[in-house]
């Protein structure tokens, strides 16, 4: 007996395929796409054959399937994570720049709070080890500033943190 | 029909089973699962079979091709490579040796002692 595959069934299948895909980001792009297509095709076939609910149940859940796929592709040994590395790589500049900008703004406000019509040049050494000095120029209380770039140490920590977060050393070939 | 298998035991021989089925006939993922079920492995999950096929493909034991399907997306058909045939022969020999060894132990006559203590 063939089961009709309704729009809702298609959506349920797509949901599983999408969820699976999200958990396979550590695989190469072409491999991920191939697995997505294969799982979708097999699920549609199974859905027509035994019904969508049973087909999805027999797949064993997206998390388990993703884990099996990752193990099949990358082996059982401890694995790296591109996703974790990407999170760290993008989150650190966003957060650090936000806090450094807030600190620079606070220093600027402190000067105008002390003298609303300040005129002249002020230098703040910035946050130790993290950034270069910031030079503020005031003209009748109107502020402007330059500097505050990341120090080399921040770049080293950023790259080191990305490698540590993504366990990227595991990509190195084993002897 | 057998309805239950030790998952650990099955995992060890799943590759050989899949290779044997695919050596008989080129098949796509869902069809392989159905053929496994027909053989008696009714409780094998698709979620176990598809990654196992992917692993065999990565290891160079299976080759694939996409075949358009009249009823939906193109199907990915698997067939054995020469490496796959070689592995299947080795796995079959190994399995037979295991079975002989295990049977040799399991079929030994038990002593008549009700406690099961060898005399």
XYZ file of N, CA and C in Angstrom, chain A residues 16-171:
468
model
N 13.471 17.602 9.368
C 14.521 16.674 9.806
C 15.804 16.880 8.999
N 15.624 17.061 7.674
C 16.805 17.241 6.816
C 17.553 18.515 7.221
N 16.796 19.563 7.498
C 17.411 20.841 7.897
C 18.138 20.682 9.235
N 17.471 20.011 10.188
C 18.090 19.809 11.510
C 19.365 18.980 11.383
N 19.294 17.962 10.559
C 20.474 17.125 10.333
C 21.604 17.963 9.733
N 21.244 18.764 8.740
C 22.242 19.592 8.062
C 22.954 20.525 9.046
N 22.201 21.074 9.989
C 22.792 21.983 10.973
C 23.833 21.280 11.842
N 23.667 19.968 11.979
C 24.591 19.219 12.838
C 25.751 18.610 12.068
N 25.761 18.864 10.753
C 26.830 18.287 9.923
C 27.786 19.353 9.413
N 27.786 20.527 10.058
C 28.591 21.641 9.548
C 30.093 21.359 9.582
N 30.504 20.358 10.339
C 31.936 20.056 10.380
C 32.382 19.217 9.191
N 31.432 18.801 8.364
C 31.793 18.036 7.162
C 32.042 18.990 6.005
N 32.814 18.563 5.015
C 32.991 19.405 3.831
C 31.636 19.689 3.162
N 31.561 20.840 2.492
C 30.286 21.303 1.935
C 29.651 20.258 1.001
N 30.463 19.716 0.063
C 29.887 18.801 -0.924
C 29.345 17.533 -0.252
N 30.022 17.102 0.805
C 29.590 15.898 1.517
C 28.270 16.155 2.246
N 28.166 17.338 2.817
C 26.932 17.708 3.530
C 25.747 17.744 2.573
N 25.985 18.371 1.419
C 24.900 18.479 0.434
C 24.482 17.082 -0.031
N 25.471 16.211 -0.264
C 25.165 14.856 -0.739
C 24.336 14.104 0.301
N 24.689 14.266 1.571
C 23.957 13.547 2.612
C 22.528 14.082 2.743
N 22.419 15.378 2.628
C 21.092 16.006 2.695
C 20.194 15.427 1.596
N 20.722 15.402 0.387
C 19.931 14.913 -0.754
C 19.565 13.449 -0.580
N 20.533 12.670 -0.127
C 20.286 11.230 0.001
C 19.246 10.945 1.081
N 19.396 11.618 2.219
C 18.435 11.387 3.310
C 17.046 11.818 2.877
N 16.961 12.944 2.177
C 15.648 13.423 1.711
C 15.021 12.405 0.746
N 15.815 11.945 -0.226
C 15.290 10.996 -1.215
C 14.844 9.701 -0.537
N 15.663 9.198 0.384
C 15.310 7.955 1.076
C 14.075 8.134 1.951
N 13.992 9.286 2.612
C 12.839 9.531 3.478
C 11.550 9.635 2.678
N 11.625 10.280 1.525
C 10.423 10.392 0.690
C 9.974 9.011 0.233
N 10.952 8.198 -0.130
C 10.647 6.829 -0.567
C 10.014 6.033 0.582
N 10.650 6.137 1.757
C 10.138 5.418 2.926
C 8.767 5.942 3.321
N 8.587 7.235 3.181
C 7.327 7.861 3.549
C 6.189 7.322 2.683
N 6.452 7.161 1.403
C 5.434 6.606 0.510
C 5.166 5.140 0.856
N 6.209 4.487 1.326
C 6.117 3.056 1.577
C 5.451 2.726 2.916
N 5.894 3.390 3.967
C 5.416 3.004 5.313
C 4.788 4.159 6.085
N 4.695 5.321 5.467
C 4.119 6.482 6.157
C 5.208 7.331 6.789
N 4.959 8.636 6.825
C 6.005 9.571 7.266
C 6.401 9.362 8.728
N 5.410 9.141 9.581
C 5.723 9.011 11.016
C 6.650 7.828 11.265
N 6.325 6.689 10.658
C 7.158 5.495 10.852
C 8.529 5.703 10.220
N 8.535 6.333 9.036
C 9.811 6.563 8.334
C 10.740 7.425 9.185
N 10.184 8.468 9.779
C 11.004 9.354 10.613
C 11.474 8.625 11.873
N 10.585 7.817 12.426
C 10.934 7.089 13.651
C 12.066 6.097 13.377
N 11.979 5.437 12.220
C 12.984 4.410 11.913
C 14.342 5.010 11.561
N 14.333 6.305 11.308
C 15.619 6.950 11.029
C 16.417 7.130 12.318
N 15.712 7.144 13.438
C 16.405 7.176 14.731
C 16.738 8.565 15.247
N 16.208 9.616 14.636
C 16.455 10.978 15.144
C 17.657 11.627 14.479
N 17.557 12.932 14.288
C 18.606 13.644 13.540
C 19.934 13.691 14.292
N 19.868 13.810 15.627
C 21.107 13.918 16.398
C 21.944 12.643 16.289
N 21.255 11.536 16.467
C 21.957 10.249 16.387
C 22.487 10.010 14.971
N 21.646 10.357 13.987
C 22.058 10.160 12.597
C 23.276 11.025 12.276
N 23.244 12.275 12.746
C 24.371 13.177 12.500
C 25.641 12.632 13.142
N 25.501 12.120 14.351
C 26.668 11.581 15.060
C 27.255 10.389 14.298
N 26.356 9.554 13.786
C 26.811 8.379 13.011
C 27.500 8.831 11.725
N 26.947 9.852 11.084
C 27.544 10.359 9.848
C 28.926 10.961 10.129
N 29.017 11.724 11.209
C 30.300 12.342 11.554
C 31.347 11.282 11.857
N 30.903 10.254 12.570
C 31.829 9.167 12.904
C 32.255 8.426 11.636
N 31.279 8.230 10.720
C 31.593 7.523 9.472
C 32.579 8.322 8.631
N 32.419 9.625 8.637
C 33.244 10.464 7.766
C 34.587 10.822 8.394
N 34.568 11.114 9.689
C 35.785 11.627 10.325
C 36.464 10.611 11.242
N 35.827 9.474 11.423
C 36.425 8.445 12.272
C 36.021 8.598 13.732
N 36.460 7.625 14.544
C 36.041 7.618 15.954
C 36.924 8.474 16.833
N 38.088 8.829 16.328
C 39.017 9.579 17.180
C 38.423 10.954 17.504
N 38.948 11.621 18.539
C 38.439 12.949 18.882
C 38.489 13.865 17.668
N 37.437 14.648 17.495
C 37.314 15.428 16.264
C 37.473 16.918 16.519
N 37.807 17.625 15.455
C 37.823 19.082 15.498
C 36.395 19.587 15.310
N 36.202 20.903 15.454
C 34.878 21.482 15.209
C 35.035 22.828 14.530
N 34.713 22.850 13.236
C 34.765 24.122 12.511
C 33.740 25.104 13.067
N 32.610 24.558 13.507
C 31.542 25.426 14.003
C 32.005 26.182 15.248
N 32.602 25.444 16.190
C 33.078 26.089 17.417
C 34.151 27.124 17.091
N 35.047 26.776 16.145
C 36.101 27.717 15.759
C 35.498 28.976 15.137
N 34.495 28.786 14.296
C 33.861 29.945 13.636
C 33.150 30.836 14.649
N 32.499 30.212 15.631
C 31.824 31.001 16.678
C 32.838 31.889 17.404
N 33.957 31.284 17.798
C 34.966 32.046 18.542
C 35.543 33.148 17.659
N 35.846 32.779 16.409
C 36.472 33.713 15.471
C 35.596 34.951 15.244
N 34.304 34.772 15.199
C 33.424 35.921 14.937
C 32.962 36.612 16.221
N 32.797 35.835 17.289
C 32.263 36.426 18.519
C 33.285 37.326 19.212
N 34.558 36.918 19.195
C 35.573 37.684 19.925
C 35.708 39.124 19.402
N 35.855 39.353 18.080
C 35.951 40.746 17.620
C 34.708 41.565 17.966
N 33.540 40.931 17.845
C 32.300 41.662 18.152
C 32.282 42.110 19.609
N 32.541 41.161 20.497
C 32.474 41.472 21.929
C 33.606 42.406 22.355
N 34.823 42.090 21.901
C 35.970 42.891 22.329
C 35.849 44.332 21.824
N 35.479 44.487 20.542
C 35.324 45.843 20.005
C 34.220 46.606 20.723
N 33.173 45.881 21.101
C 32.084 46.534 21.840
C 32.596 47.081 23.182
N 33.323 46.234 23.919
C 33.798 46.670 25.239
C 34.869 47.755 25.126
N 35.746 47.630 24.142
C 36.785 48.656 23.970
C 36.152 49.991 23.579
N 35.139 49.905 22.732
C 34.444 51.120 22.304
C 33.712 51.773 23.485
N 33.118 50.925 24.329
C 32.443 51.448 25.528
C 33.452 52.137 26.450
N 34.627 51.524 26.598
C 35.656 52.098 27.479
C 36.148 53.436 26.922
N 36.359 53.472 25.588
C 36.818 54.720 24.961
C 35.766 55.810 25.120
N 34.502 55.416 24.958
C 33.395 56.376 25.115
C 33.319 56.915 26.538
N 33.563 56.016 27.504
C 33.504 56.425 28.910
C 34.602 57.452 29.218
N 35.792 57.223 28.648
C 36.893 58.172 28.875
C 36.541 59.535 28.275
N 35.965 59.492 27.091
C 35.560 60.729 26.401
C 34.518 61.499 27.226
N 33.548 60.745 27.747
C 32.500 61.386 28.555
C 33.058 61.964 29.840
N 34.081 61.275 30.373
C 34.685 61.779 31.620
C 35.323 63.146 31.375
N 35.954 63.304 30.193
C 36.597 64.600 29.895
C 35.539 65.693 29.744
N 34.479 65.403 28.998
C 33.440 66.434 28.801
C 32.661 66.703 30.085
N 32.584 65.691 30.973
C 31.898 65.903 32.256
C 32.704 66.869 33.120
N 34.036 66.732 33.054
C 34.899 67.619 33.845
C 34.924 69.029 33.252
N 34.928 69.094 31.922
C 34.963 70.408 31.271
C 34.142 70.348 29.986
N 32.901 70.827 30.045
C 32.025 70.713 28.865
C 32.573 71.440 27.632
N 33.463 72.394 27.835
C 34.013 73.143 26.693
C 35.489 72.820 26.491
N 35.848 71.601 26.770
C 37.264 71.223 26.693
C 37.807 71.437 25.286
N 39.034 71.913 25.245
C 39.724 72.096 23.961
C 41.160 71.616 24.153
N 41.619 70.812 23.216
C 42.985 70.315 23.344
C 43.077 68.832 23.049
N 44.229 68.291 23.335
C 44.492 66.896 23.021
C 44.753 66.114 24.309
N 44.133 64.971 24.417
C 44.296 64.104 25.595
C 44.682 62.714 25.114
N 45.544 62.099 25.852
C 45.952 60.729 25.472
C 45.625 59.758 26.600
N 44.946 58.689 26.219
C 44.652 57.609 27.178
C 45.414 56.380 26.708
N 46.082 55.716 27.614
C 46.923 54.574 27.221
C 46.110 53.350 26.817
N 44.803 53.435 27.021
C 43.962 52.286 26.650
C 44.042 51.176 27.678
N 43.381 50.071 27.393
C 43.390 48.936 28.318
C 44.701 48.188 28.134
N 45.411 48.053 29.235
C 46.764 47.489 29.185
C 46.805 46.177 28.407
N 47.794 46.051 27.596
C 48.089 44.857 26.803
C 47.092 44.573 25.677
N 45.943 45.255 25.709
C 44.928 44.901 24.705
C 44.883 45.869 23.522
N 45.261 47.137 23.757
C 45.108 48.101 22.671
C 46.193 49.185 22.737
N 46.331 49.875 21.609
C 47.289 50.982 21.538
C 46.659 52.230 22.170
N 47.490 53.238 22.510
C 46.932 54.451 23.127
C 45.892 55.130 22.229
N 44.956 55.818 22.894
C 43.919 56.548 22.156
C 44.138 58.045 22.366
N 44.167 58.772 21.257
C 44.362 60.230 21.340
C 43.028 60.920 21.073
N 42.576 61.682 22.066
C 41.313 62.427 21.945
C 41.624 63.867 21.596
N 40.901 64.403 20.632
C 41.048 65.813 20.283
C 39.706 66.504 20.523
N 39.739 67.538 21.377
C 38.515 68.284 21.698
C 38.606 69.700 21.160
N 37.481 70.135 20.603
C 37.402 71.530 20.149
C 36.097 72.105 20.695
N 36.217 72.886 21.745
C 35.046 73.460 22.412
C 34.045 72.365 22.826
N 34.577 71.297 23.359
C 33.721 70.203 23.847
C 33.333 69.197 22.785
N 33.678 69.479 21.490
C 33.359 68.502 20.438
C 34.498 67.487 20.332
N 34.181 66.192 20.596
C 35.265 65.204 20.677
C 35.555 64.496 19.345
N 36.733 63.981 19.270
C 37.128 63.084 18.182
C 38.291 62.264 18.707
N 38.457 61.049 18.245
C 39.607 60.289 18.737
C 40.147 59.321 17.677
N 41.434 59.050 17.798
C 42.091 58.070 16.928
C 42.908 57.123 17.808
N 43.219 55.941 17.257
C 44.010 54.961 18.009
C 43.121 53.899 18.635
N 43.703 53.162 19.525
C 42.951 52.107 20.221
C 42.930 50.781 19.474
N 43.878 50.647 18.532
C 43.890 49.388 17.766
C 44.280 48.209 18.663
N 43.912 47.025 18.240
C 44.283 45.816 18.998
C 45.804 45.701 19.061
N 46.274 45.200 20.171
C 47.718 44.932 20.292
C 48.022 43.576 19.632
N 49.278 43.321 19.303
C 49.636 42.007 18.729
C 49.210 40.842 19.630
N 49.241 41.092 20.967
C 48.851 40.036 21.898
C 47.402 39.584 21.656
N 46.534 40.571 21.352
C 45.129 40.223 21.115
C 45.007 39.321 19.889
N 45.765 39.652 18.841
C 45.717 38.812 17.633
C 46.184 37.393 17.949
N 47.258 37.329 18.756
C 47.774 35.992 19.117
C 46.716 35.211 19.912
N 46.091 35.895 20.878
C 45.062 35.227 21.687
C 43.850 34.843 20.836
N 43.534 35.724 19.902
C 42.373 35.472 19.031
C 42.594 34.206 18.194
N 43.745 34.142 17.562
C 44.042 32.970 16.731
C 44.196 31.720 17.605
N 44.920 31.894 18.725
C 45.116 30.754 19.638
C 43.792 30.244 20.187
N 42.919 31.186 20.548
C 41.608 30.814 21.087
C 40.764 30.092 20.049
N 40.869 30.545 18.802
C 40.104 29.891 17.723
C 40.561 28.447 17.549
N 41.879 28.268 17.575
C 42.425 26.904 17.426
C 42.003 26.032 18.606
N 42.089 26.625 19.816
C 41.743 25.851 21.017
C 40.258 25.514 21.032
N 39.432 26.509 20.687
C 37.980 26.307 20.727
C 37.540 25.242 19.715
N 38.127 25.296 18.527
C 37.745 24.338 17.491
C 38.552 23.065 17.530
N 39.453 22.919 18.515
C 40.363 21.756 18.602
C 40.982 21.474 17.225
N 41.467 22.543 16.576
C 41.898 22.409 15.186
C 43.208 21.629 15.028
N 43.949 21.450 16.134
C 45.175 20.653 16.026
C 44.855 19.207 15.638
N 43.606 18.819 15.843
C 43.227 17.451 15.495
C 43.178 17.236 13.977
N 43.264 18.343 13.237
C 43.295 18.236 11.781
C 44.667 17.806 11.281
